[in-house]
Amino acid sequence: MPTTVKITVRQMMIIIIMFTIGTTILVAPSTMAQASGQDAWISASVGVLVGLGIGWLYASIGMLYPGHNLLQIHELILGKWIGKLVSLLFVLTMLLFCSQVLYYIGNFLATQFFPSTPIQFLILLFLIIPVVSLRLGIEPFARAAEIFFPWFLFLFLFLVLFILPKAEITNIQPVLEASPKDLVKGVLWFISITYLTAPALLMFFPLCINDTSTFRRGFMLSNLIGGFMLVLIIMLSILVLNPKITVLYNYSSFILGRQINIGDFFQRMEAVVAIIWFLTIFVKLTMYCFSAITGLAQLLKLRSYRSIIVPTSVLIATGALIVYPNNAYMQKWDTDTWIPYSLLLGILYPLLLYVIGSIRKNREGRKSSPSLFLFFLSS
């Protein structure tokens, strides 16, 4: 991937905020309420604090070798062959994530807006957007995210302000009703769907940042802002709908938009939530696709990733049709497999990478010290 591509820290922060929110804004309230009941907002708040530590870990890995992307860092830290094996597993994981997100999009559109439209058509239709972004490159994509961000903020604030009058404080009482086990389960769910897929971002950050001095702070601040916005949506879902109703709906934040009623004129504003979700999922899906396709091109030693955009996109679309045979399978995957898988990808793997990388950097520093000493001695 060319290293001449540069974006600003502000653009990076916008991408990370929208990536963090991504698909989570629709599914988090129901998932969290199922895990922690009316204390879901507490689990989410603790999850944000844990997410800050996770963000620090990812940023620290990037700063070990700021002039390289994640696949190059694998080889620098783990060696050529082990590094390539880990890189291959990473690229396959990104392809899996692309297919999963596409399925979520198709399933949501088919169930909520277009029940008579084949899901295959909806998946292919939405896939066109990241394909165009991939053709144009990371810089135009970052500028597009920067343009969309004010609209995203406006719609988010619109939703919060006009749904707030319907909140009932009794819906979160009694506080701390959930057991410690349920609270911890809620924290794990929150970080798994919010923060633990962010290694994809290390394919571009800090390599593509024009000022790496503020990279770590910007990365962590973006995690904090995105997490806070999700905590707000989870809390509002419970305050307005109550925990039992929140659990019943897979897309409870979408149902939240139906509760808006402004003077019996503006009603059923669930489309506001849908637009927010489309904007954030566009960023998340595109970053997954960028990571998968540029990573695959790097493994194949291609001069440009653009030559494999179309065939890889066909592979991703095909994967989206078979990754979840049905909703029951999807729920079983989310319940039994997703948390251990995300902990392996989002904590164990980057932690080992950071520890080994830090040891290597320290050894390299020690090896260079004697030669530096001899240089000054001879002079």
mmCIF file of C-alpha atoms in Angstrom:
data_model
loop_
_atom_site.group_PDB
_atom_site.id
_atom_site.type_symbol
_atom_site.label_atom_id
_atom_site.label_comp_id
_atom_site.label_asym_id
_atom_site.label_seq_id
_atom_site.Cartn_x
_atom_site.Cartn_y
_atom_site.Cartn_z
ATOM 1 C CA MET A 1 0.000 0.000 0.000
ATOM 2 C CA PRO A 2 1.483 3.394 -0.923
ATOM 3 C CA THR A 3 2.730 5.345 2.076
ATOM 4 C CA THR A 4 2.278 8.677 0.285
ATOM 5 C CA VAL A 5 -1.417 8.595 1.192
ATOM 6 C CA LYS A 6 -1.979 10.960 4.112
ATOM 7 C CA ILE A 7 -5.041 12.091 6.059
ATOM 8 C CA THR A 8 -5.389 14.424 9.024
ATOM 9 C CA VAL A 9 -5.783 13.365 12.656
ATOM 10 C CA ARG A 10 -9.237 14.956 12.620
ATOM 11 C CA GLN A 11 -10.301 12.746 9.710
ATOM 12 C CA MET A 12 -8.867 9.713 11.500
ATOM 13 C CA MET A 13 -10.876 10.556 14.637
ATOM 14 C CA ILE A 14 -14.097 10.877 12.624
ATOM 15 C CA ILE A 15 -13.477 7.498 10.984
ATOM 16 C CA ILE A 16 -12.783 5.840 14.351
ATOM 17 C CA ILE A 17 -15.879 7.370 16.006
ATOM 18 C CA MET A 18 -18.154 6.181 13.204
ATOM 19 C CA PHE A 19 -16.351 2.819 13.034
ATOM 20 C CA THR A 20 -16.874 2.352 16.798
ATOM 21 C CA ILE A 21 -20.594 3.068 16.525
ATOM 22 C CA GLY A 22 -20.990 1.063 13.299
ATOM 23 C CA THR A 23 -23.487 -1.788 13.571
ATOM 24 C CA THR A 24 -23.487 -1.494 17.366
ATOM 25 C CA ILE A 25 -25.996 1.348 17.561
ATOM 26 C CA LEU A 26 -28.800 -0.919 16.328
ATOM 27 C CA VAL A 27 -28.047 -4.162 18.172
ATOM 28 C CA ALA A 28 -26.343 -2.994 21.393
ATOM 29 C CA PRO A 29 -29.447 -1.981 23.432
ATOM 30 C CA SER A 30 -31.150 -5.358 22.979
ATOM 31 C CA THR A 31 -27.956 -7.355 23.532
ATOM 32 C CA MET A 32 -26.940 -5.363 26.596
ATOM 33 C CA ALA A 33 -30.411 -5.457 28.146
ATOM 34 C CA GLN A 34 -30.474 -9.215 27.693
ATOM 35 C CA ALA A 35 -27.152 -9.505 29.533
ATOM 36 C CA SER A 36 -27.562 -6.932 32.338
ATOM 37 C CA GLY A 37 -31.222 -5.898 32.389
ATOM 38 C CA GLN A 38 -31.851 -2.316 33.511
ATOM 39 C CA ASP A 39 -28.183 -2.065 34.533
ATOM 40 C CA ALA A 40 -27.062 -2.368 30.911
ATOM 41 C CA TRP A 41 -25.987 1.281 30.935
ATOM 42 C CA ILE A 42 -23.635 0.527 33.855
ATOM 43 C CA SER A 43 -22.028 -2.371 31.981
ATOM 44 C CA ALA A 44 -21.694 -0.154 28.915
ATOM 45 C CA SER A 45 -20.091 2.646 30.961
ATOM 46 C CA VAL A 46 -17.543 0.226 32.425
ATOM 47 C CA GLY A 47 -17.024 -1.115 28.904
ATOM 48 C CA VAL A 48 -16.079 2.374 27.704
ATOM 49 C CA LEU A 49 -13.384 2.574 30.409
ATOM 50 C CA VAL A 50 -12.090 -0.857 29.369
ATOM 51 C CA GLY A 51 -12.224 0.357 25.770
ATOM 52 C CA LEU A 52 -9.841 3.187 26.635
ATOM 53 C CA GLY A 53 -7.269 0.615 27.715
ATOM 54 C CA ILE A 54 -7.875 -1.405 24.565
ATOM 55 C CA GLY A 55 -7.473 1.763 22.479
ATOM 56 C CA TRP A 56 -4.173 2.513 24.237
ATOM 57 C CA LEU A 57 -2.976 -1.015 23.399
ATOM 58 C CA TYR A 58 -3.840 -0.685 19.698
ATOM 59 C CA ALA A 59 -2.313 2.789 19.457
ATOM 60 C CA SER A 60 0.844 1.541 21.173
ATOM 61 C CA ILE A 61 1.203 -1.281 18.632
ATOM 62 C CA GLY A 62 0.922 1.252 15.823
ATOM 63 C CA MET A 63 3.526 3.521 17.421
ATOM 64 C CA LEU A 64 6.058 0.693 17.700
ATOM 65 C CA TYR A 65 6.579 1.020 13.936
ATOM 66 C CA PRO A 66 4.628 4.119 12.828
ATOM 67 C CA GLY A 67 5.898 3.883 9.251
ATOM 68 C CA HIS A 68 4.388 0.418 8.662
ATOM 69 C CA ASN A 69 0.922 -1.091 8.427
ATOM 70 C CA LEU A 70 -0.253 -4.007 10.549
ATOM 71 C CA LEU A 71 0.827 -6.739 8.122
ATOM 72 C CA GLN A 72 4.316 -5.281 7.926
ATOM 73 C CA ILE A 73 4.401 -5.046 11.731
ATOM 74 C CA HIS A 74 3.596 -8.773 11.905
ATOM 75 C CA GLU A 75 6.755 -9.616 9.962
ATOM 76 C CA LEU A 76 8.914 -7.121 11.861
ATOM 77 C CA ILE A 77 7.842 -8.538 15.230
ATOM 78 C CA LEU A 78 7.133 -12.222 14.532
ATOM 79 C CA GLY A 79 9.534 -12.915 11.687
ATOM 80 C CA LYS A 80 8.840 -13.539 8.023
ATOM 81 C CA TRP A 81 7.020 -16.884 8.037
ATOM 82 C CA ILE A 82 5.064 -16.629 11.291
ATOM 83 C CA GLY A 83 4.280 -13.022 10.405
ATOM 84 C CA LYS A 84 2.878 -14.051 7.020
ATOM 85 C CA LEU A 85 0.775 -16.785 8.634
ATOM 86 C CA VAL A 86 -0.687 -14.344 11.155
ATOM 87 C CA SER A 87 -1.280 -11.847 8.341
ATOM 88 C CA LEU A 88 -3.157 -14.491 6.329
ATOM 89 C CA LEU A 89 -5.378 -15.275 9.324
ATOM 90 C CA PHE A 90 -5.973 -11.540 9.804
ATOM 91 C CA VAL A 91 -7.006 -11.058 6.160
ATOM 92 C CA LEU A 92 -9.369 -14.053 6.342
ATOM 93 C CA THR A 93 -10.901 -12.594 9.503
ATOM 94 C CA MET A 94 -11.449 -9.241 7.762
ATOM 95 C CA LEU A 95 -13.151 -11.025 4.863
ATOM 96 C CA LEU A 96 -15.388 -12.804 7.384
ATOM 97 C CA PHE A 97 -16.262 -9.485 9.059
ATOM 98 C CA CYS A 98 -17.121 -7.959 5.666
ATOM 99 C CA SER A 99 -19.527 -10.808 4.934
ATOM 100 C CA GLN A 100 -21.083 -10.626 8.414
ATOM 101 C CA VAL A 101 -21.705 -6.881 8.200
ATOM 102 C CA LEU A 102 -23.203 -7.249 4.720
ATOM 103 C CA TYR A 103 -25.553 -9.916 6.050
ATOM 104 C CA TYR A 104 -26.629 -7.607 8.901
ATOM 105 C CA ILE A 105 -27.385 -4.876 6.360
ATOM 106 C CA GLY A 106 -29.374 -7.186 4.102
ATOM 107 C CA ASN A 107 -31.257 -8.747 7.011
ATOM 108 C CA PHE A 108 -32.147 -5.347 8.500
ATOM 109 C CA LEU A 109 -33.358 -3.902 5.188
ATOM 110 C CA ALA A 110 -35.295 -7.069 4.321
ATOM 111 C CA THR A 111 -37.095 -7.221 7.675
ATOM 112 C CA GLN A 112 -37.744 -3.518 8.275
ATOM 113 C CA PHE A 113 -38.111 -1.834 4.867
ATOM 114 C CA PHE A 114 -38.196 -4.231 1.904
ATOM 115 C CA PRO A 115 -39.771 -7.550 2.974
ATOM 116 C CA SER A 116 -40.599 -8.481 -0.628
ATOM 117 C CA THR A 117 -37.119 -7.769 -1.989
ATOM 118 C CA PRO A 118 -34.622 -10.656 -2.179
ATOM 119 C CA ILE A 119 -31.822 -10.218 0.358
ATOM 120 C CA GLN A 120 -29.282 -11.026 -2.375
ATOM 121 C CA PHE A 121 -30.236 -7.862 -4.247
ATOM 122 C CA LEU A 122 -30.015 -5.716 -1.090
ATOM 123 C CA ILE A 123 -26.554 -7.101 -0.272
ATOM 124 C CA LEU A 124 -25.235 -6.427 -3.775
ATOM 125 C CA LEU A 125 -26.784 -2.956 -3.804
ATOM 126 C CA PHE A 126 -25.093 -1.878 -0.575
ATOM 127 C CA LEU A 127 -21.786 -3.473 -1.595
ATOM 128 C CA ILE A 128 -21.496 -0.982 -4.462
ATOM 129 C CA ILE A 129 -20.749 1.815 -1.958
ATOM 130 C CA PRO A 130 -17.552 0.373 -0.434
ATOM 131 C CA VAL A 131 -16.438 -0.831 -3.882
ATOM 132 C CA VAL A 132 -16.579 2.753 -5.176
ATOM 133 C CA SER A 133 -14.723 3.946 -2.049
ATOM 134 C CA LEU A 134 -12.032 1.324 -2.611
ATOM 135 C CA ARG A 135 -11.574 2.432 -6.214
ATOM 136 C CA LEU A 136 -11.141 6.063 -5.145
ATOM 137 C CA GLY A 137 -8.796 5.366 -2.203
ATOM 138 C CA ILE A 138 -8.508 6.174 1.496
ATOM 139 C CA GLU A 139 -8.133 9.958 1.075
ATOM 140 C CA PRO A 140 -11.460 10.559 -0.748
ATOM 141 C CA PHE A 141 -13.094 8.131 1.681
ATOM 142 C CA ALA A 142 -11.759 10.136 4.653
ATOM 143 C CA ARG A 143 -13.052 13.370 3.121
ATOM 144 C CA ALA A 144 -16.453 11.746 2.535
ATOM 145 C CA ALA A 145 -16.596 10.655 6.192
ATOM 146 C CA GLU A 146 -15.705 14.225 7.169
ATOM 147 C CA ILE A 147 -18.622 15.539 5.092
ATOM 148 C CA PHE A 148 -21.085 12.987 6.504
ATOM 149 C CA PHE A 149 -20.051 13.516 10.126
ATOM 150 C CA PRO A 150 -21.965 16.811 10.765
ATOM 151 C CA TRP A 151 -25.130 15.216 9.378
ATOM 152 C CA PHE A 152 -24.573 12.190 11.568
ATOM 153 C CA LEU A 153 -24.147 14.431 14.644
ATOM 154 C CA PHE A 154 -27.242 16.468 13.768
ATOM 155 C CA LEU A 155 -29.430 13.361 13.409
ATOM 156 C CA PHE A 156 -28.001 11.825 16.578
ATOM 157 C CA LEU A 157 -28.714 14.972 18.619
ATOM 158 C CA PHE A 158 -32.172 15.203 17.009
ATOM 159 C CA LEU A 159 -32.953 11.667 18.160
ATOM 160 C CA VAL A 160 -31.630 12.241 21.692
ATOM 161 C CA LEU A 161 -33.339 15.605 22.265
ATOM 162 C CA PHE A 162 -36.771 14.594 20.986
ATOM 163 C CA ILE A 163 -36.867 11.172 22.665
ATOM 164 C CA LEU A 164 -35.605 12.438 26.029
ATOM 165 C CA PRO A 165 -39.033 13.754 27.209
ATOM 166 C CA LYS A 166 -40.403 10.192 27.026
ATOM 167 C CA ALA A 167 -37.750 8.822 29.386
ATOM 168 C CA GLU A 168 -38.962 7.390 32.710
ATOM 169 C CA ILE A 169 -36.374 7.103 35.453
ATOM 170 C CA THR A 170 -38.278 4.215 37.050
ATOM 171 C CA ASN A 171 -37.259 1.989 34.114
ATOM 172 C CA ILE A 172 -33.651 1.817 35.380
ATOM 173 C CA GLN A 173 -34.607 1.248 38.994
ATOM 174 C CA PRO A 174 -33.543 -0.450 41.150
ATOM 175 C CA VAL A 175 -29.952 0.339 40.226
ATOM 176 C CA LEU A 176 -27.413 -2.517 40.491
ATOM 177 C CA GLU A 177 -30.186 -5.123 40.402
ATOM 178 C CA ALA A 178 -28.082 -7.304 38.086
ATOM 179 C CA SER A 179 -25.610 -9.752 39.613
ATOM 180 C CA PRO A 180 -21.850 -9.138 39.243
ATOM 181 C CA LYS A 181 -21.730 -12.029 36.767
ATOM 182 C CA ASP A 182 -24.384 -10.398 34.567
ATOM 183 C CA LEU A 183 -22.632 -7.030 34.767
ATOM 184 C CA VAL A 184 -19.347 -8.602 33.651
ATOM 185 C CA LYS A 185 -21.174 -10.420 30.849
ATOM 186 C CA GLY A 186 -22.595 -7.085 29.734
ATOM 187 C CA VAL A 187 -19.135 -5.511 29.736
ATOM 188 C CA LEU A 188 -17.781 -8.363 27.602
ATOM 189 C CA TRP A 189 -20.649 -8.033 25.149
ATOM 190 C CA PHE A 190 -20.140 -4.277 24.892
ATOM 191 C CA ILE A 191 -16.398 -4.330 24.239
ATOM 192 C CA SER A 192 -16.725 -7.284 21.859
ATOM 193 C CA ILE A 193 -19.150 -5.497 19.522
ATOM 194 C CA THR A 194 -17.620 -2.044 19.973
ATOM 195 C CA TYR A 195 -13.838 -2.132 20.415
ATOM 196 C CA LEU A 196 -12.411 -5.587 19.776
ATOM 197 C CA THR A 197 -12.663 -5.430 15.981
ATOM 198 C CA ALA A 198 -10.551 -2.256 15.784
ATOM 199 C CA PRO A 199 -7.233 -3.958 14.810
ATOM 200 C CA ALA A 200 -8.547 -3.412 11.266
ATOM 201 C CA LEU A 201 -7.759 0.287 11.763
ATOM 202 C CA LEU A 202 -4.050 -0.463 12.226
ATOM 203 C CA MET A 203 -3.798 -1.232 8.515
ATOM 204 C CA PHE A 204 -3.929 2.553 7.974
ATOM 205 C CA PHE A 205 -3.244 4.289 11.291
ATOM 206 C CA PRO A 206 -0.747 5.736 12.117
ATOM 207 C CA LEU A 207 0.831 4.938 8.707
ATOM 208 C CA CYS A 208 -1.489 7.304 6.819
ATOM 209 C CA ILE A 209 -1.550 10.081 9.447
ATOM 210 C CA ASN A 210 0.215 13.329 8.567
ATOM 211 C CA ASP A 211 1.059 14.036 12.230
ATOM 212 C CA THR A 212 1.767 10.972 14.376
ATOM 213 C CA SER A 213 2.591 13.024 17.490
ATOM 214 C CA THR A 214 -1.106 13.228 18.439
ATOM 215 C CA PHE A 215 -2.067 9.804 17.109
ATOM 216 C CA ARG A 216 -2.338 8.002 20.450
ATOM 217 C CA ARG A 217 -4.393 10.749 22.068
ATOM 218 C CA GLY A 218 -6.674 11.024 19.034
ATOM 219 C CA PHE A 219 -7.193 7.261 18.881
ATOM 220 C CA MET A 220 -8.185 7.020 22.549
ATOM 221 C CA LEU A 221 -10.364 10.148 22.472
ATOM 222 C CA SER A 222 -12.259 8.763 19.464
ATOM 223 C CA ASN A 223 -12.894 5.517 21.359
ATOM 224 C CA LEU A 224 -14.200 7.526 24.310
ATOM 225 C CA ILE A 225 -16.563 9.678 22.217
ATOM 226 C CA GLY A 226 -17.948 6.731 20.233
ATOM 227 C CA GLY A 227 -18.422 4.692 23.408
ATOM 228 C CA PHE A 228 -20.180 7.560 25.200
ATOM 229 C CA MET A 229 -22.646 7.966 22.330
ATOM 230 C CA LEU A 230 -23.468 4.255 22.496
ATOM 231 C CA VAL A 231 -23.954 4.416 26.280
ATOM 232 C CA LEU A 232 -26.414 7.259 25.678
ATOM 233 C CA ILE A 233 -28.421 5.212 23.160
ATOM 234 C CA ILE A 234 -28.464 2.157 25.452
ATOM 235 C CA MET A 235 -29.633 4.253 28.406
ATOM 236 C CA LEU A 236 -32.356 5.972 26.356
ATOM 237 C CA SER A 237 -33.615 2.627 25.043
ATOM 238 C CA ILE A 238 -34.042 1.358 28.599
ATOM 239 C CA LEU A 239 -35.472 4.639 29.930
ATOM 240 C CA VAL A 240 -38.044 4.924 27.136
ATOM 241 C CA LEU A 241 -38.886 1.324 26.237
ATOM 242 C CA ASN A 242 -38.019 -0.378 29.598
ATOM 243 C CA PRO A 243 -35.651 -3.392 29.740
ATOM 244 C CA LYS A 244 -38.229 -6.078 28.908
ATOM 245 C CA ILE A 245 -39.370 -4.424 25.672
ATOM 246 C CA THR A 246 -35.780 -3.574 24.740
ATOM 247 C CA VAL A 247 -34.878 -7.274 24.897
ATOM 248 C CA LEU A 248 -37.834 -8.265 22.704
ATOM 249 C CA TYR A 249 -36.661 -6.294 19.656
ATOM 250 C CA ASN A 250 -33.424 -7.098 17.824
ATOM 251 C CA TYR A 251 -33.271 -3.488 16.635
ATOM 252 C CA SER A 252 -34.622 -1.712 19.712
ATOM 253 C CA SER A 253 -32.922 1.615 18.916
ATOM 254 C CA PHE A 254 -34.819 1.541 15.606
ATOM 255 C CA ILE A 255 -38.037 1.090 17.594
ATOM 256 C CA LEU A 256 -36.886 4.014 19.748
ATOM 257 C CA GLY A 257 -37.281 6.318 16.754
ATOM 258 C CA ARG A 258 -40.962 5.365 16.523
ATOM 259 C CA GLN A 259 -41.573 6.925 19.919
ATOM 260 C CA ILE A 260 -40.806 10.438 18.667
ATOM 261 C CA ASN A 261 -43.949 12.561 18.469
ATOM 262 C CA ILE A 262 -43.642 16.302 17.888
ATOM 263 C CA GLY A 263 -47.043 17.987 18.121
ATOM 264 C CA ASP A 264 -48.788 14.972 16.559
ATOM 265 C CA PHE A 265 -47.169 16.049 13.275
ATOM 266 C CA PHE A 266 -43.664 14.553 13.211
ATOM 267 C CA GLN A 267 -44.190 10.928 14.172
ATOM 268 C CA ARG A 268 -42.556 7.528 13.607
ATOM 269 C CA MET A 269 -39.089 8.951 12.982
ATOM 270 C CA GLU A 270 -37.374 5.581 12.893
ATOM 271 C CA ALA A 271 -35.869 6.568 9.553
ATOM 272 C CA VAL A 272 -33.602 8.931 11.537
ATOM 273 C CA VAL A 273 -32.076 5.921 13.316
ATOM 274 C CA ALA A 274 -31.782 4.084 9.997
ATOM 275 C CA ILE A 275 -29.884 6.984 8.385
ATOM 276 C CA ILE A 276 -27.530 7.201 11.392
ATOM 277 C CA TRP A 277 -26.901 3.479 11.066
ATOM 278 C CA PHE A 278 -26.327 3.637 7.305
ATOM 279 C CA LEU A 279 -23.718 6.393 7.725
ATOM 280 C CA THR A 280 -21.803 4.569 10.459
ATOM 281 C CA ILE A 281 -22.025 1.149 8.851
ATOM 282 C CA PHE A 282 -20.774 2.617 5.573
ATOM 283 C CA VAL A 283 -17.583 3.625 7.400
ATOM 284 C CA LYS A 284 -17.241 0.305 9.238
ATOM 285 C CA LEU A 285 -17.852 -1.892 6.192
ATOM 286 C CA THR A 286 -15.531 0.192 4.017
ATOM 287 C CA MET A 287 -12.700 -0.013 6.582
ATOM 288 C CA TYR A 288 -13.129 -3.794 6.777
ATOM 289 C CA CYS A 289 -13.040 -4.006 2.972
ATOM 290 C CA PHE A 290 -9.997 -1.738 2.776
ATOM 291 C CA SER A 291 -8.173 -3.877 5.353
ATOM 292 C CA ALA A 292 -9.111 -7.165 3.677
ATOM 293 C CA ILE A 293 -8.351 -6.170 0.090
ATOM 294 C CA THR A 294 -5.180 -4.143 0.696
ATOM 295 C CA GLY A 295 -3.966 -6.905 3.008
ATOM 296 C CA LEU A 296 -4.650 -9.569 0.388
ATOM 297 C CA ALA A 297 -2.852 -7.508 -2.262
ATOM 298 C CA GLN A 298 0.127 -7.146 0.065
ATOM 299 C CA LEU A 299 0.288 -10.895 0.709
ATOM 300 C CA LEU A 300 0.132 -11.560 -3.044
ATOM 301 C CA LYS A 301 2.781 -8.846 -3.634
ATOM 302 C CA LEU A 302 0.610 -6.952 -6.113
ATOM 303 C CA ARG A 303 1.557 -3.441 -7.174
ATOM 304 C CA SER A 304 -1.973 -2.172 -6.646
ATOM 305 C CA TYR A 305 -4.928 -3.533 -4.699
ATOM 306 C CA ARG A 306 -7.389 -2.121 -7.242
ATOM 307 C CA SER A 307 -7.000 -5.083 -9.585
ATOM 308 C CA ILE A 308 -8.583 -7.445 -7.027
ATOM 309 C CA ILE A 309 -11.419 -5.199 -5.805
ATOM 310 C CA VAL A 310 -14.128 -6.735 -8.005
ATOM 311 C CA PRO A 311 -13.238 -10.447 -7.557
ATOM 312 C CA THR A 312 -12.787 -10.011 -3.804
ATOM 313 C CA SER A 313 -16.096 -8.140 -3.586
ATOM 314 C CA VAL A 314 -17.833 -11.056 -5.316
ATOM 315 C CA LEU A 315 -16.234 -13.360 -2.734
ATOM 316 C CA ILE A 316 -17.457 -11.123 0.106
ATOM 317 C CA ALA A 317 -21.011 -11.003 -1.303
ATOM 318 C CA THR A 318 -21.041 -14.789 -1.659
ATOM 319 C CA GLY A 319 -19.810 -15.106 1.921
ATOM 320 C CA ALA A 320 -22.616 -12.824 3.106
ATOM 321 C CA LEU A 321 -25.171 -15.264 1.689
ATOM 322 C CA ILE A 322 -23.702 -18.310 3.433
ATOM 323 C CA VAL A 323 -22.112 -16.934 6.613
ATOM 324 C CA TYR A 324 -25.420 -17.212 8.480
ATOM 325 C CA PRO A 325 -27.808 -19.836 7.050
ATOM 326 C CA ASN A 326 -30.622 -18.366 9.178
ATOM 327 C CA ASN A 327 -31.279 -16.065 12.148
ATOM 328 C CA ALA A 328 -31.226 -18.952 14.622
ATOM 329 C CA TYR A 329 -27.692 -19.823 13.506
ATOM 330 C CA MET A 330 -26.682 -16.177 13.815
ATOM 331 C CA GLN A 331 -27.989 -15.971 17.388
ATOM 332 C CA LYS A 332 -26.189 -19.197 18.319
ATOM 333 C CA TRP A 333 -22.935 -17.864 16.831
ATOM 334 C CA ASP A 334 -23.331 -14.577 18.734
ATOM 335 C CA THR A 335 -24.081 -16.408 21.988
ATOM 336 C CA ASP A 336 -21.562 -19.273 21.918
ATOM 337 C CA THR A 337 -18.731 -18.212 19.626
ATOM 338 C CA TRP A 338 -18.488 -14.465 19.193
ATOM 339 C CA ILE A 339 -17.189 -13.389 22.631
ATOM 340 C CA PRO A 340 -14.308 -15.948 22.812
ATOM 341 C CA TYR A 341 -13.436 -15.227 19.171
ATOM 342 C CA SER A 342 -13.424 -11.456 19.690
ATOM 343 C CA LEU A 343 -11.364 -11.738 22.889
ATOM 344 C CA LEU A 344 -8.774 -13.776 20.967
ATOM 345 C CA LEU A 345 -8.691 -11.267 18.114
ATOM 346 C CA GLY A 346 -9.055 -8.066 20.118
ATOM 347 C CA ILE A 347 -7.090 -8.686 23.329
ATOM 348 C CA LEU A 348 -4.885 -11.807 23.338
ATOM 349 C CA TYR A 349 -3.452 -11.368 19.828
ATOM 350 C CA PRO A 350 -2.651 -7.612 20.102
ATOM 351 C CA LEU A 351 -1.354 -8.035 23.659
ATOM 352 C CA LEU A 352 1.113 -10.725 22.559
ATOM 353 C CA LEU A 353 2.055 -8.597 19.559
ATOM 354 C CA TYR A 354 2.736 -5.575 21.771
ATOM 355 C CA VAL A 355 4.745 -7.515 24.384
ATOM 356 C CA ILE A 356 6.923 -9.263 21.791
ATOM 357 C CA GLY A 357 7.316 -6.031 19.829
ATOM 358 C CA SER A 358 8.365 -4.085 22.934
ATOM 359 C CA ILE A 359 10.952 -6.739 23.821
ATOM 360 C CA ARG A 360 12.336 -6.624 20.261
ATOM 361 C CA LYS A 361 12.524 -2.819 20.298
ATOM 362 C CA ASN A 362 14.373 -2.864 23.629
ATOM 363 C CA ARG A 363 16.865 -5.432 22.328
ATOM 364 C CA GLU A 364 17.435 -3.400 19.175
ATOM 365 C CA GLY A 365 18.085 -0.347 21.337
ATOM 366 C CA ARG A 366 20.622 -2.216 23.444
ATOM 367 C CA LYS A 367 22.437 -3.538 20.382
ATOM 368 C CA SER A 368 22.761 -0.049 18.919
ATOM 369 C CA SER A 369 24.087 1.472 22.162
ATOM 370 C CA PRO A 370 27.648 -0.093 22.106
ATOM 371 C CA SER A 371 28.272 0.960 18.511
ATOM 372 C CA LEU A 372 27.178 4.494 19.380
ATOM 373 C CA PHE A 373 29.508 4.480 22.395
ATOM 374 C CA LEU A 374 32.452 3.268 20.257
ATOM 375 C CA PHE A 375 31.724 5.981 17.699
ATOM 376 C CA PHE A 376 32.057 8.741 20.298
ATOM 377 C CA LEU A 377 35.135 7.020 21.799
ATOM 378 C CA SER A 378 36.930 6.891 18.452
ATOM 379 C CA SER A 379 36.109 10.512 17.695
#
